Amino acid sequence: MNSTIEKRIAAIRQMLVEKELDALMVSIQENRYYLSGFTGEDTQFDESAGVLIISDRHLVLATDSRYELQAQSQAPGFDVVCYPKGLEKELPEIAASLGIRRLGVESVRISQKNYTAYADALAKMNPKVALTPTENMVESLRQIKSEEEIQRTVAALRLAENAFARTIDALRPGMTEKQVAWSMEKTMREAGAQGLSFPVIVASGPNSALPHAVPTDRRLAPGEPILIDWGARVDEYCSDTTRTVVMGPPDDHFLKVYDTVVEARDLAIAAIRAGAGGTGIDKVARDHISRNGFAGKFGHSLGHGTGLAVHERPRLSPIKNDRLEAGMIVTVEPGIYIPGWGGIRMENQIVVRPDGAQVLNDPAPFTPRIRV
Amino acid sequence: MNSTIEKRIAAIRQMLVEKELDALMVSIQENRYYLSGFTGEDTQFDESAGVLIISDRHLVLATDSRYELQAQSQAPGFDVVCYPKGLEKELPEIAASLGIRRLGVESVRISQKNYTAYADALAKMNPKVALTPTENMVESLRQIKSEEEIQRTVAALRLAENAFARTIDALRPGMTEKQVAWSMEKTMREAGAQGLSFPVIVASGPNSALPHAVPTDRRLAPGEPILIDWGARVDEYCSDTTRTVVMGPPDDHFLKVYDTVVEARDLAIAAIRAGAGGTGIDKVARDHISRNGFAGKFGHSLGHGTGLAVHERPRLSPIKNDRLEAGMIVTVEPGIYIPGWGGIRMENQIVVRPDGAQVLNDPAPFTPRIRV
């Protein structure tokens, strides 16, 4: 087991003491990888590649036989146990063999059905064990990135930015949103991305007014916003960036919206430092947008953490005030969405540092104008 | 609302009467689509594009503002309600406005955390409402396919088979598993697949002994098994097929394993008809493999349903005996896995008919031999 994983497990064991738990059962895919190196994927919401069970003295990786060899090779230091008839049948015995009485489970991932089934199986076979729902134990570690995790994120971002540059060079009126999205994806995959952070969003003209647009067969035309939101996964870490461009000369309205969004983004970034509250940062961008005549046109939160998952803690949100700490990676992505006309969003990824924000994106000046 | 969706909702309403529920909250993505046409996707396990609430007289689609326009346009007949601060905050009022007291939830999808949060919010704001965990209500409808759903599956299968034929034509010694997997994916996507059913599996030589192999940088060589398991999604429906091929002349051992697997598959298919039990069909294949000297080398179940999800009910499994009914689509995919040497799996998709199985795959004879 490498020293990074050893430190993370030590931190979880400290939390076990504080929360008066004997062990934590880790079922969230990203948390499993973070604490073991095991990359098995939960291919559907109702499927699982396994769980870690971390107690003060033991490390167990319980999985089914399809993942046994992979688990053994990727997670040295863990005892790999198989559950041929499902975890429910084996859990009472695993808990008994480890001497566990108070077992934490991850309440955002475990289904109501499985929670009940595990509790019933324990009540019947090993009634000394009590399940305790937990939240945010591993995630509270994951949200603070090491320099190595930051470098992996930058690698994903550079690969994604290169794909954008190549795709934009080839952009022509008449191409469809779907064609552009596929060009982005193909370029990232062929450059070595292990996958996408999420399906590429390409939204043009009025479609760009939908913050969650799915690419359509609509054809790009000069003068209208073309919003592209995309990310690559490299070495398990996610990038996430948005750029809005225009073919040919933009009109004054486009430029007014565009400049307001870029200013809002950069004002928010300038306000970020360790110790700041996410709600205050969100307000910096939101107020700038309102002051410029676009009150009510920025309907979503300002940003979110990225890492092994593309959406993770913390949030920069008007509702929940997460406190920023050094080493967090967050997106800053204000937008202005005008029904019928379109929308402009500009998103950077930054690292929170003690005295400010370090922007991870390519520092070269960016212009939305594409010659066609 | 189209007549297909009307019939499905009528069937759910009949189940509500039988189960003494006032309404069902549908949170599984495929179930939402099946009952409304809304294609919003849950992009991470802890994110949701919304829920349907189906009562005897009302149809509500609750979602967040990002999906509002899409929901209104795709799900006519549903009242679209937004929850700006999360479903937990709005649920008590929605339940009150619909006069619901007994609300079913999908226990395989709802997290322990959300179940508790919804129950607590209701207890506080609308204590007349009780949550009831349910299972398999919409899935029991989904597992019986209409002829239109079968045609959509066949369209996905034909597209996937064409991609396989083109990729196989270009197969050469020295190509890596990852390159072949990407060629499969790219060909499917460029032919119009909306996505993959699951990441393409390409496993060669000893790697093919892992039923759940992930493509590596291993280079293909003549004489060894090359196992490819892949599927396309077209018009929301999934295909799922496996072929194992060999470059150059196969040796007698390869042919013995290959012939045993194909025979096991075809014997199992010949045994399928409406009314048969899944365990009996599994046993037909498993016994044939054992009789030929490969007992214990077929470690997984024989097959599973496909549809909007690539893995759905029913299962053809030695453990759980699902009864087959006319209109079910299932895979039949026996394999023999020999550690150190490799594995051979051959998988077809079939429709259960009253008096037998209809194979959906291309009926042309298939040979595993590829000239190089």
XYZ file of C-alpha atoms in Angstrom:
744
model
C 0.000 0.000 0.000
C 1.420 3.384 -0.920
C 1.936 6.169 1.587
C -0.825 8.375 0.148
C -3.427 5.688 0.753
C -1.953 4.907 4.173
C -2.426 8.531 5.239
C -6.005 8.604 3.979
C -6.860 5.433 5.882
C -5.251 6.834 9.020
C -7.489 9.911 8.667
C -10.604 7.731 8.315
C -9.568 5.727 11.380
C -9.282 8.960 13.347
C -12.828 9.848 12.261
C -14.037 6.417 13.398
C -12.786 7.215 16.886
C -14.464 10.636 16.873
C -17.767 9.236 15.624
C -17.643 6.212 17.943
C -17.786 3.767 15.048
C -15.915 0.452 14.819
C -15.800 0.495 11.033
C -16.945 2.277 7.884
C -18.391 0.465 4.888
C -17.389 2.427 1.768
C -19.681 1.848 -1.211
C -19.226 5.033 -3.256
C -17.063 4.186 -6.270
C -14.809 7.261 -6.030
C -14.350 6.750 -2.288
C -13.379 3.106 -2.832
C -10.716 4.151 -5.319
C -9.488 6.998 -3.099
C -8.909 4.666 -0.159
C -7.687 1.544 -1.976
C -6.690 2.127 -5.621
C -9.386 -0.326 -6.782
C -10.927 0.967 -10.034
C -13.902 -1.411 -10.316
C -16.912 0.525 -11.628
C -20.562 0.408 -10.598
C -21.943 0.048 -14.088
C -25.588 0.793 -13.229
C -27.098 2.524 -10.192
C -28.279 -0.866 -8.947
C -24.952 -2.629 -9.463
C -21.822 -2.517 -7.324
C -18.217 -3.532 -7.860
C -17.807 -3.963 -4.101
C -17.319 -2.245 -0.764
C -14.396 -1.476 1.505
C -14.772 -2.203 5.194
C -12.293 -0.148 7.196
C -11.942 -0.844 10.912
C -9.273 0.221 13.393
C -7.170 -2.820 12.565
C -8.565 -4.440 9.429
C -8.988 -3.573 5.755
C -11.431 -5.705 3.773
C -12.487 -5.325 0.143
C -15.651 -7.356 -0.417
C -16.598 -7.912 -4.056
C -17.943 -10.538 -6.416
C -15.779 -13.063 -8.184
C -15.664 -11.077 -11.443
C -13.505 -8.445 -9.715
C -11.458 -10.703 -7.436
C -8.168 -10.704 -9.367
C -8.382 -6.995 -10.143
C -9.084 -6.161 -6.495
C -6.150 -8.249 -5.286
C -3.757 -6.605 -7.701
C -4.954 -3.002 -7.277
C -5.595 -2.977 -3.522
C -2.628 -4.539 -1.740
C -3.104 -4.316 2.002
C -6.800 -5.171 1.720
C -8.096 -8.678 2.356
C -10.249 -9.466 -0.674
C -13.409 -11.392 0.232
C -15.955 -12.577 -2.343
C -19.708 -12.678 -1.843
C -21.060 -15.289 -4.269
C -24.664 -14.706 -3.172
C -24.510 -10.968 -2.547
C -23.140 -8.807 0.232
C -26.294 -9.208 2.329
C -25.488 -12.890 2.903
C -21.833 -12.351 3.840
C -22.024 -9.143 5.833
C -22.992 -10.697 9.191
C -20.003 -13.028 9.034
C -17.558 -10.348 7.884
C -18.701 -8.118 10.744
C -18.316 -10.977 13.221
C -14.831 -11.884 11.983
C -13.679 -8.267 12.356
C -15.334 -7.820 15.763
C -17.450 -4.883 14.538
C -20.456 -3.648 16.505
C -21.037 -0.137 15.182
C -20.783 -0.101 11.386
C -21.066 3.173 9.491
C -22.616 3.134 5.998
C -22.639 5.850 3.342
C -26.219 7.070 3.428
C -26.139 8.925 0.094
C -25.192 5.755 -1.803
C -26.868 2.871 0.022
C -30.415 2.295 -1.193
C -33.336 2.124 1.197
C -33.751 -1.486 0.037
C -30.172 -2.515 0.789
C -30.064 -0.643 4.063
C -33.130 -2.543 5.221
C -31.819 -5.853 3.875
C -28.432 -5.453 5.590
C -30.066 -4.388 8.843
C -32.451 -7.367 8.717
C -29.662 -9.835 7.918
C -27.579 -8.493 10.800
C -30.537 -8.555 13.201
C -31.028 -12.211 12.373
C -27.450 -13.508 12.119
C -25.372 -11.086 14.156
C -27.649 -8.905 16.274
C -24.756 -7.223 18.068
C -24.038 -5.133 14.961
C -25.822 -1.808 14.455
C -25.753 0.152 11.194
C -25.175 3.897 11.456
C -25.854 6.195 8.493
C -22.909 8.528 7.844
C -22.321 11.374 5.438
C -19.335 13.103 3.982
C -16.594 11.160 5.803
C -14.423 10.269 2.808
C -15.699 13.271 0.831
C -14.394 15.640 3.488
C -10.903 14.307 2.749
C -11.397 14.212 -1.005
C -12.300 17.880 -1.221
C -8.774 18.933 -0.221
C -6.426 18.034 -3.075
C -2.745 17.197 -2.894
C -0.366 18.745 -5.422
C -0.375 15.411 -7.247
C -4.163 15.485 -7.556
C -3.943 19.063 -8.823
C -1.415 17.948 -11.448
C -3.700 15.146 -12.595
C -6.543 17.660 -12.932
C -4.300 20.002 -14.940
C -3.344 17.117 -17.239
C -7.041 16.459 -17.871
C -7.651 20.161 -18.457
C -4.776 20.579 -20.937
C -5.940 17.592 -22.935
C -9.478 19.016 -22.979
C -8.277 22.478 -23.970
C -6.262 21.058 -26.871
C -9.364 19.235 -28.134
C -11.319 22.492 -27.958
C -8.664 24.393 -29.904
C -8.655 21.795 -32.675
C -12.438 21.611 -32.850
C -12.847 25.383 -32.928
C -10.375 25.637 -35.799
C -12.635 23.395 -37.847
C -15.938 25.058 -36.899
C -18.022 26.122 -39.903
C -21.577 27.411 -40.383
C -23.938 24.500 -41.107
C -22.270 22.013 -38.781
C -24.692 20.591 -36.240
C -24.349 20.748 -32.478
C -24.083 16.938 -32.429
C -21.233 16.980 -34.947
C -19.288 19.487 -32.866
C -19.890 17.504 -29.663
C -18.663 14.331 -31.343
C -15.593 16.095 -32.701
C -14.762 17.269 -29.171
C -15.264 13.784 -27.741
C -13.339 11.981 -30.473
C -10.417 14.357 -30.189
C -10.235 13.934 -26.399
C -10.523 10.160 -26.559
C -7.940 9.803 -29.319
C -5.572 12.021 -27.341
C -5.735 9.509 -24.497
C -8.567 10.597 -22.215
C -9.882 7.571 -20.343
C -13.332 9.044 -20.717
C -15.322 12.236 -20.523
C -16.140 14.018 -17.282
C -19.728 14.222 -18.640
C -21.343 14.240 -22.111
C -20.143 17.272 -24.085
C -22.667 20.123 -24.191
C -22.806 22.069 -27.450
C -25.720 24.512 -27.577
C -26.199 27.158 -30.236
C -28.504 30.140 -30.626
C -31.690 29.844 -28.547
C -30.632 26.357 -27.332
C -27.810 27.941 -25.354
C -30.417 29.531 -23.072
C -30.886 26.055 -21.534
C -28.121 25.563 -18.949
C -28.509 21.779 -19.315
C -28.845 21.565 -23.104
C -28.262 18.278 -24.922
C -26.691 18.603 -28.413
C -29.245 18.534 -31.244
C -29.205 18.514 -35.031
C -29.509 22.307 -35.072
C -27.016 23.874 -37.475
C -24.603 26.574 -36.337
C -25.002 30.018 -37.831
C -22.841 33.156 -37.679
C -23.522 35.767 -35.023
C -25.182 33.559 -32.419
C -23.756 32.168 -29.169
C -22.185 28.700 -29.413
C -21.785 27.396 -25.863
C -19.463 24.429 -25.271
C -19.162 22.831 -21.819
C -16.842 19.841 -21.671
C -14.306 17.894 -19.668
C -11.884 14.993 -19.934
C -10.999 12.328 -17.378
C -7.283 11.585 -17.243
C -5.759 9.304 -14.639
C -9.172 9.271 -12.844
C -9.394 13.090 -12.415
C -11.949 15.318 -14.136
C -11.625 18.623 -15.912
C -14.604 20.915 -16.481
C -14.585 24.090 -18.585
C -17.068 26.176 -20.571
C -16.410 28.569 -23.430
C -18.915 30.487 -25.515
C -17.839 31.520 -29.010
C -19.371 33.206 -32.037
C -18.675 32.782 -35.743
C -18.118 36.047 -37.542
C -18.586 39.417 -35.907
C -20.613 39.492 -32.681
C -23.184 42.255 -32.272
C -23.231 44.702 -29.379
C -25.747 42.652 -27.424
C -23.519 39.558 -27.598
C -20.531 41.582 -26.470
C -22.438 43.172 -23.588
C -23.580 39.760 -22.297
C -20.182 38.202 -22.909
C -18.232 40.942 -21.165
C -20.594 40.913 -18.196
C -20.147 37.154 -17.749
C -16.352 37.286 -18.053
C -16.183 40.183 -15.594
C -18.465 38.336 -13.162
C -16.257 35.267 -13.396
C -13.030 37.172 -12.897
C -14.416 39.256 -10.021
C -15.514 36.063 -8.291
C -12.119 34.439 -8.860
C -10.393 37.520 -7.454
C -12.497 37.212 -4.281
C -11.555 33.568 -3.651
C -9.114 32.666 -0.893
C -8.915 30.126 1.892
C -11.461 31.019 4.558
C -13.956 32.687 2.216
C -17.557 31.413 2.176
C -18.980 29.986 -1.045
C -22.129 32.082 -0.785
C -20.135 35.321 -0.661
C -18.195 34.328 -3.794
C -21.424 33.410 -5.576
C -22.825 36.834 -4.600
C -19.888 38.694 -6.130
C -20.677 37.226 -9.552
C -24.463 37.417 -9.144
C -24.437 41.054 -8.066
C -22.256 42.052 -11.012
C -24.678 40.365 -13.401
C -27.664 42.058 -11.755
C -26.004 45.469 -11.768
C -25.517 45.186 -15.514
C -29.197 44.678 -16.226
C -29.416 40.882 -16.164
C -31.022 40.271 -12.769
C -32.745 36.868 -12.691
C -30.935 35.604 -15.803
C -28.319 33.562 -13.889
C -30.397 30.686 -12.567
C -27.834 28.186 -11.288
C -25.056 28.115 -8.692
C -21.675 29.689 -9.398
C -19.569 26.548 -9.110
C -18.673 23.214 -7.569
C -15.724 21.117 -6.594
C -14.137 18.689 -9.069
C -11.865 15.715 -8.523
C -12.546 12.009 -8.964
C -16.152 13.083 -9.568
C -16.953 16.057 -11.772
C -19.470 17.341 -9.223
C -18.296 17.148 -5.652
C -17.859 19.322 -2.619
C -17.632 22.214 -2.024
C -20.382 24.236 -3.710
C -20.290 27.930 -4.519
C -23.991 28.486 -4.074
C -26.435 31.153 -2.911
C -28.105 28.555 -0.670
C -25.427 26.506 1.084
C -22.403 28.364 2.440
C -19.450 25.951 2.163
C -16.249 27.415 3.543
C -13.312 27.355 1.126
C -10.050 25.761 2.215
C -6.604 25.716 0.640
C -6.263 22.850 -1.850
C -9.877 22.780 -2.982
C -10.448 22.723 -6.740
C -13.637 24.475 -7.817
C -15.246 25.681 -11.010
C -16.322 29.297 -11.380
C -19.026 29.391 -14.034
C -21.463 32.278 -14.140
C -23.895 32.511 -17.060
C -26.574 34.766 -18.469
C -29.493 32.992 -20.146
C -32.026 34.913 -22.224
C -34.942 32.796 -23.484
C -35.336 33.033 -27.250
C -31.925 34.622 -27.781
C -29.474 32.276 -26.084
C -26.992 32.107 -23.276
C -23.362 32.750 -22.498
C -21.441 30.867 -19.800
C -17.715 31.065 -19.121
C -16.152 28.573 -16.724
C -12.669 28.204 -15.301
C -11.244 25.698 -12.832
C -9.251 27.124 -9.966
C -7.359 25.927 -6.910
C -8.018 27.704 -3.634
C -4.720 28.932 -2.176
C -4.146 30.573 1.223
C -4.085 34.051 -0.291
C -6.056 33.751 -3.509
C -7.146 31.599 -6.411
C -4.814 29.913 -8.871
C -6.506 29.558 -12.262
C -5.724 26.174 -13.823
C -6.888 27.014 -17.346
C -4.515 27.985 -20.138
C -3.463 31.557 -19.293
C -3.433 32.691 -22.946
C -5.971 35.472 -23.626
C -9.225 34.081 -24.986
C -11.429 35.730 -27.562
C -14.897 34.431 -28.390
C -14.594 35.445 -32.047
C -14.017 32.704 -34.605
C -13.159 33.714 -38.150
C -15.245 31.893 -40.762
C -49.725 11.850 -24.345
C -49.471 8.907 -26.752
C -51.500 5.741 -26.383
C -48.482 3.598 -25.407
C -47.770 5.778 -22.398
C -51.484 5.977 -21.551
C -51.673 2.184 -21.356
C -48.575 1.969 -19.165
C -49.958 4.549 -16.754
C -53.270 2.702 -16.630
C -51.355 -0.458 -15.676
C -49.514 1.389 -12.885
C -52.798 2.808 -11.616
C -54.217 -0.723 -11.469
C -51.186 -1.756 -9.384
C -51.780 1.186 -7.041
C -55.246 -0.182 -6.309
C -53.880 -3.684 -5.705
C -51.123 -2.439 -3.427
C -53.402 0.022 -1.603
C -51.257 2.998 -2.543
C -52.499 6.460 -3.467
C -49.501 7.243 -5.642
C -46.095 6.050 -6.830
C -43.036 8.300 -6.921
C -40.883 7.155 -9.861
C -37.215 8.088 -9.513
C -35.474 5.470 -11.698
C -34.394 7.180 -14.919
C -35.541 4.411 -17.261
C -38.886 4.164 -15.467
C -39.406 7.902 -15.768
C -38.821 7.722 -19.516
C -41.016 4.638 -19.891
C -43.994 6.348 -18.253
C -43.565 9.899 -19.564
C -41.127 10.200 -22.499
C -38.909 12.539 -20.431
C -35.255 11.791 -21.242
C -33.561 13.818 -18.470
C -30.564 11.874 -17.186
C -29.285 11.356 -13.639
C -25.696 12.272 -14.364
C -24.215 10.954 -11.103
C -25.604 8.477 -8.583
C -26.316 11.387 -6.219
C -28.021 13.579 -8.812
C -31.535 13.362 -10.191
C -33.291 14.870 -13.196
C -36.607 14.521 -11.384
C -39.405 12.224 -10.313
C -42.834 11.321 -11.586
C -45.680 11.206 -9.111
C -48.496 9.084 -10.456
C -51.785 8.992 -8.551
C -55.191 7.749 -9.576
C -56.086 11.104 -11.077
C -52.922 13.188 -11.328
C -49.624 13.078 -13.194
C -46.852 15.284 -11.857
C -43.253 15.582 -13.062
C -41.200 17.307 -10.366
C -37.775 18.506 -11.477
C -35.387 21.405 -11.120
C -35.470 24.482 -13.312
C -32.695 23.242 -15.609
C -35.043 20.567 -16.967
C -38.321 22.529 -16.893
C -38.664 23.301 -20.611
C -37.485 19.846 -21.648
C -39.951 18.190 -19.275
C -42.858 20.283 -20.531
C -42.095 19.469 -24.138
C -41.363 15.732 -23.701
C -44.009 14.843 -21.136
C -47.339 16.322 -22.216
C -50.059 15.226 -19.843
C -47.792 15.738 -16.819
C -47.956 18.854 -14.692
C -44.349 20.021 -14.449
C -43.464 21.342 -10.984
C -40.041 22.752 -10.078
C -38.283 22.315 -6.745
C -35.822 25.211 -6.426
C -34.587 23.996 -3.021
C -34.749 20.262 -3.602
C -37.551 17.717 -3.661
C -37.475 17.305 0.119
C -38.793 20.851 0.569
C -41.610 20.540 -1.986
C -42.778 16.978 -1.420
C -45.099 17.687 1.545
C -46.958 20.319 -0.472
C -47.148 18.236 -3.645
C -48.544 15.327 -1.629
C -51.085 17.619 0.025
C -52.191 19.161 -3.267
C -52.778 15.711 -4.762
C -54.519 14.352 -1.667
C -51.960 11.541 -1.259
C -51.679 9.584 2.001
C -49.898 6.385 1.005
C -46.963 7.181 -1.314
C -44.912 4.367 -2.817
C -41.202 4.967 -3.473
C -38.729 2.888 -5.490
C -36.593 1.297 -2.804
C -33.740 0.206 -5.097
C -33.126 3.804 -6.214
C -33.951 6.010 -3.241
C -30.981 6.427 -0.921
C -31.240 5.785 2.785
C -30.468 9.471 3.260
C -33.241 10.721 0.984
C -35.761 8.205 2.293
C -35.143 9.463 5.813
C -35.160 13.114 4.715
C -38.455 12.739 2.838
C -40.037 10.829 5.720
C -38.878 13.482 8.224
C -40.121 16.356 6.048
C -43.503 14.681 5.658
C -43.750 13.900 9.381
C -43.187 17.579 10.099
C -45.169 19.282 7.344
C -47.776 16.752 6.279
C -47.940 13.917 8.806
C -50.867 12.214 7.092
C -48.544 10.933 4.358
C -46.738 7.619 4.818
C -43.921 6.410 2.552
C -44.067 2.786 1.427
C -41.017 1.117 -0.134
C -41.939 -0.692 -3.362
C -40.009 -2.858 -5.776
C -40.384 -3.884 -9.358
C -43.636 -2.104 -10.149
C -42.589 -0.354 -13.365
C -39.912 -2.987 -14.072
C -42.559 -5.713 -14.179
C -44.133 -3.849 -17.104
C -40.818 -3.013 -18.748
C -39.715 -6.635 -18.932
C -42.466 -7.470 -21.455
C -41.618 -5.724 -24.714
C -44.004 -4.520 -27.413
C -43.173 -5.230 -31.062
C -42.062 -1.595 -31.326
C -39.599 -2.034 -28.466
C -38.316 -5.206 -30.115
C -37.791 -3.282 -33.360
C -35.832 -0.590 -31.533
C -33.632 -3.275 -29.979
C -33.071 -4.857 -33.392
C -32.083 -1.461 -34.802
C -29.493 -1.117 -32.027
C -28.278 -4.658 -32.666
C -27.896 -4.206 -36.436
C -25.923 -1.011 -35.951
C -23.681 -2.792 -33.427
C -23.209 -5.810 -35.705
C -22.189 -3.581 -38.602
C -19.571 -1.902 -36.427
C -18.236 -5.315 -35.448
C -17.993 -6.452 -39.083
C -16.059 -3.314 -40.037
C -13.737 -3.544 -37.049
C -13.031 -7.230 -37.575
C -12.117 -6.576 -41.227
C -9.387 -4.230 -40.032
C -8.058 -6.442 -37.211
C -4.316 -7.070 -37.428
C -1.718 -8.639 -35.107
C -0.071 -5.953 -32.982
C -3.189 -3.838 -32.499
C -3.988 -3.262 -28.824
C -7.202 -4.170 -27.053
C -7.817 -0.468 -26.402
C -7.439 0.371 -30.103
C -9.955 -2.283 -31.072
C -12.409 -1.118 -28.398
C -12.125 2.470 -29.609
C -12.607 1.385 -33.222
C -15.810 -0.397 -32.201
C -17.042 2.598 -30.253
C -16.164 5.162 -32.899
C -17.830 3.140 -35.632
C -21.031 2.770 -33.599
C -21.141 6.433 -32.630
C -20.455 7.665 -36.156
C -23.179 5.358 -37.462
C -25.653 7.177 -35.241
C -25.731 5.310 -31.930
C -26.819 7.698 -29.178
C -24.357 5.954 -26.917
C -23.013 2.583 -25.889
C -24.949 0.073 -23.829
C -21.750 -0.248 -21.738
C -18.013 0.284 -22.353
C -16.793 -2.102 -25.085
C -14.936 -5.138 -23.712
C -12.001 -6.348 -25.828
C -9.954 -9.035 -24.079
C -7.252 -11.107 -25.733
C -5.287 -14.183 -24.733
C -5.147 -14.691 -20.964
C -7.095 -11.443 -20.389
C -10.169 -13.082 -21.911
C -10.321 -15.403 -18.896
C -11.680 -12.426 -16.903
C -15.423 -12.162 -17.582
C -15.299 -8.475 -16.642
C -12.073 -7.498 -18.434
C -11.293 -3.855 -19.196
C -9.358 -3.226 -22.457
C -5.596 -2.873 -21.951
C -2.565 -2.016 -24.057
C -1.951 -5.739 -24.671
C -1.285 -6.449 -28.349
C -3.322 -9.018 -30.255
C -1.509 -12.113 -31.518
C -2.575 -14.926 -33.852
C -4.019 -18.117 -32.407
C -5.408 -16.711 -29.170
C -8.986 -15.890 -28.230
C -10.090 -12.294 -28.854
C -13.312 -11.735 -26.936
C -15.462 -8.713 -27.828
C -18.597 -7.857 -25.822
C -20.374 -4.713 -26.961
C -23.673 -2.976 -27.467
C -25.181 0.180 -28.932
C -28.042 2.321 -27.676
C -30.377 3.445 -30.425
C -33.624 5.285 -29.737
C -33.084 4.533 -25.996
C -32.891 0.716 -26.392
C -29.790 -1.374 -25.765
C -28.178 -4.174 -27.733
C -25.750 -6.613 -26.118
C -23.735 -9.241 -27.993
C -20.462 -11.133 -27.544
C -18.281 -12.761 -30.185
C -14.941 -14.467 -29.722
C -12.629 -14.597 -32.738
C -9.122 -15.792 -33.549
C -6.577 -14.481 -36.065
C -5.107 -17.212 -38.225
C -5.811 -20.900 -37.694
C -7.225 -21.886 -34.294
C -5.763 -24.951 -32.607
C -7.817 -27.962 -31.511
C -8.149 -26.679 -27.946
C -9.622 -23.366 -29.150
C -12.054 -25.223 -31.396
C -13.111 -27.599 -28.614
C -13.841 -24.711 -26.233
C -15.497 -22.655 -28.965
C -17.736 -25.469 -30.169
C -18.758 -26.344 -26.614
C -19.781 -22.730 -25.901
C -21.729 -22.355 -29.155
C -23.487 -25.672 -28.565
C -24.324 -24.663 -24.985
C -25.750 -21.368 -26.211
C -27.824 -22.942 -28.962
C -29.115 -25.745 -26.721
C -30.224 -23.155 -24.173
C -31.899 -21.056 -26.862
C -33.703 -24.137 -28.155
C -35.074 -24.761 -24.654
C -36.513 -21.256 -24.254
C -40.240 -20.687 -24.498
C -42.891 -18.792 -22.571
C -43.479 -20.548 -19.261
C -39.959 -21.942 -18.892
C -37.962 -21.107 -15.753
C -34.682 -19.201 -16.071
C -32.840 -21.652 -13.832
C -33.758 -24.580 -16.080
C -32.465 -22.739 -19.167
C -29.250 -21.854 -17.348
C -28.848 -25.520 -16.413
C -29.136 -26.683 -20.039
C -26.058 -24.621 -20.963
C -24.185 -25.313 -17.740
C -24.676 -29.079 -17.963
C -23.458 -29.172 -21.559
C -20.308 -27.298 -20.572
C -19.700 -29.636 -17.620
C -20.309 -32.781 -19.699
C -17.601 -31.632 -22.105
C -14.960 -31.409 -19.416
C -15.301 -27.774 -18.387
C -17.143 -28.078 -15.083
C -16.550 -25.014 -12.917
C -15.233 -22.918 -15.825
C -18.519 -21.045 -16.407
C -18.685 -18.771 -13.383
C -21.476 -16.310 -14.190
C -25.181 -16.474 -14.974
C -26.419 -17.431 -18.431
C -28.202 -14.222 -19.286
C -30.320 -11.203 -18.428
C -33.069 -9.042 -19.826
C -32.258 -5.976 -21.931
C -34.319 -2.949 -22.839
C -33.976 0.668 -21.715
C -31.269 -0.665 -19.369
C -28.702 -3.167 -20.588
C -29.161 -5.242 -17.433
C -32.753 -5.688 -16.379
C -35.227 -8.376 -15.499
C -35.518 -11.291 -15.994
C -32.327 -13.200 -15.136
C -31.333 -16.618 -16.470
C -29.500 -17.676 -13.355
C -28.716 -20.791 -11.317
C -29.863 -18.928 -8.178
C -33.034 -17.011 -8.924
C -35.682 -18.746 -11.036
C -37.429 -16.018 -13.038
C -40.263 -17.361 -15.168
C -40.010 -16.457 -18.859
C -42.947 -14.768 -20.548
C -43.688 -13.997 -24.183
C -42.195 -10.642 -25.204
C -39.194 -10.741 -22.911
C -35.836 -9.951 -24.501
C -32.919 -11.791 -22.899
C -29.285 -12.463 -23.634
C -27.962 -16.027 -23.758
C -24.236 -15.857 -23.062
C -22.431 -18.931 -21.798
C -18.655 -18.825 -21.506
C -15.709 -21.025 -20.604
C -12.853 -19.282 -18.781
C -9.498 -21.006 -18.329
C -7.020 -19.029 -16.207
C -3.711 -18.517 -18.030
C -5.114 -19.531 -21.406
C -8.160 -17.338 -21.910
C -11.887 -17.468 -22.339
C -14.547 -17.826 -24.974
C -18.026 -16.356 -24.620
C -20.725 -16.236 -27.280
C -23.834 -14.149 -26.683
C -27.045 -13.698 -28.621
C -30.121 -11.636 -27.865
C -33.454 -13.403 -28.209
C -37.145 -12.666 -27.784
C -39.217 -15.173 -25.829
C -42.171 -16.291 -27.957
C -45.094 -18.517 -26.895
C -43.534 -21.572 -28.531
C -39.810 -20.829 -28.622
C -37.063 -18.245 -28.895
C -36.610 -15.820 -31.768
C -32.926 -14.953 -32.209
C -32.487 -11.236 -32.958
C -28.874 -11.436 -34.138
C -27.914 -11.500 -37.808
C -28.823 -15.023 -38.979
C -25.780 -15.354 -41.268
C -23.450 -18.208 -40.211
C -20.609 -16.956 -38.037
C -17.062 -18.261 -38.047
C -14.544 -17.205 -35.414
C -11.652 -17.384 -37.887
C -10.209 -14.132 -39.170
C -7.741 -14.233 -42.042
C -4.640 -12.156 -41.427
